[in-house]
XYZ file of C-alpha atoms in Angstrom:
85
model
C -0.002 0.008 -0.002
C 1.106 3.577 -0.591
C 0.663 6.665 1.580
C 0.399 10.135 0.235
C 2.946 12.335 2.018
C 2.201 15.697 0.424
C 2.494 17.402 -2.936
C 2.534 14.495 -5.419
C 4.670 12.233 -3.448
C 3.645 8.704 -2.274
C 5.686 6.229 -0.281
C 5.280 2.452 0.159
C 4.073 1.826 3.690
C 6.602 -0.987 4.087
C 9.371 1.586 3.765
C 8.146 3.703 6.697
C 10.197 3.488 9.801
C 8.363 6.179 11.749
C 6.151 9.257 11.637
C 7.359 12.026 13.970
C 5.915 15.394 15.155
C 8.567 17.985 14.245
C 7.813 20.317 17.105
C 8.208 17.745 19.926
C 11.158 16.077 18.224
C 13.151 19.184 17.907
C 12.841 20.151 21.546
C 15.489 17.518 22.451
C 19.130 17.986 21.406
C 19.260 14.439 20.077
C 16.275 15.138 17.741
C 17.881 18.350 16.465
C 21.204 16.508 16.014
C 19.537 13.820 14.001
C 17.746 16.241 11.664
C 20.958 18.273 11.191
C 22.825 15.079 10.305
C 20.239 14.102 7.780
C 20.261 17.574 6.222
C 23.977 17.582 5.945
C 24.034 14.212 4.240
C 21.323 15.159 1.704
C 18.748 12.782 3.154
C 16.036 15.445 3.666
C 13.262 15.770 1.114
C 11.128 18.798 1.759
C 7.497 18.322 0.634
C 6.214 21.497 2.179
C 5.829 25.038 0.932
C 5.003 26.141 4.449
C 6.435 25.228 7.844
C 6.675 21.407 8.048
C 4.720 19.825 10.911
C 6.019 16.320 10.736
C 8.587 14.184 9.212
C 8.495 10.632 7.949
C 11.620 8.531 8.376
C 11.784 5.933 5.551
C 14.160 3.153 4.593
C 15.741 4.242 1.374
C 17.849 1.154 0.710
C 21.492 2.263 1.353
C 20.486 5.645 2.873
C 17.487 6.363 4.999
C 15.438 9.360 3.907
C 13.597 12.047 5.913
C 10.441 13.538 4.290
C 9.245 16.836 5.712
C 5.494 17.342 5.339
C 3.097 20.124 6.114
C 0.569 17.533 7.301
C 0.372 16.938 11.032
C 1.785 13.697 12.464
C -1.791 12.714 13.522
C -3.137 13.184 9.924
C -0.214 11.153 8.568
C -0.908 8.321 11.092
C -4.589 8.345 10.124
C -3.663 7.918 6.438
C -1.358 4.991 7.436
C -4.069 3.391 9.518
C -6.583 3.670 6.771
C -4.365 1.680 4.529
C -4.093 -1.139 7.004
C -7.865 -1.475 7.370
């Protein structure tokens, strides 16, 4: 099954490692460090024209990818759960 992440981008649900709220994740130094590391290594894909609200961590084969989305993490989880039902 595929989940729409925003814009015209879809991702296979088997590749999703986690869906995270950007605001709560970036309050911790470890969360900020992870996102900075991903950004420096070119693993961040920005799917948002506005401020992103969540990010989806996905298995990209050799390199994991971080997809920034303007959808909330709750909305993204609901999309993922609809696919399971």
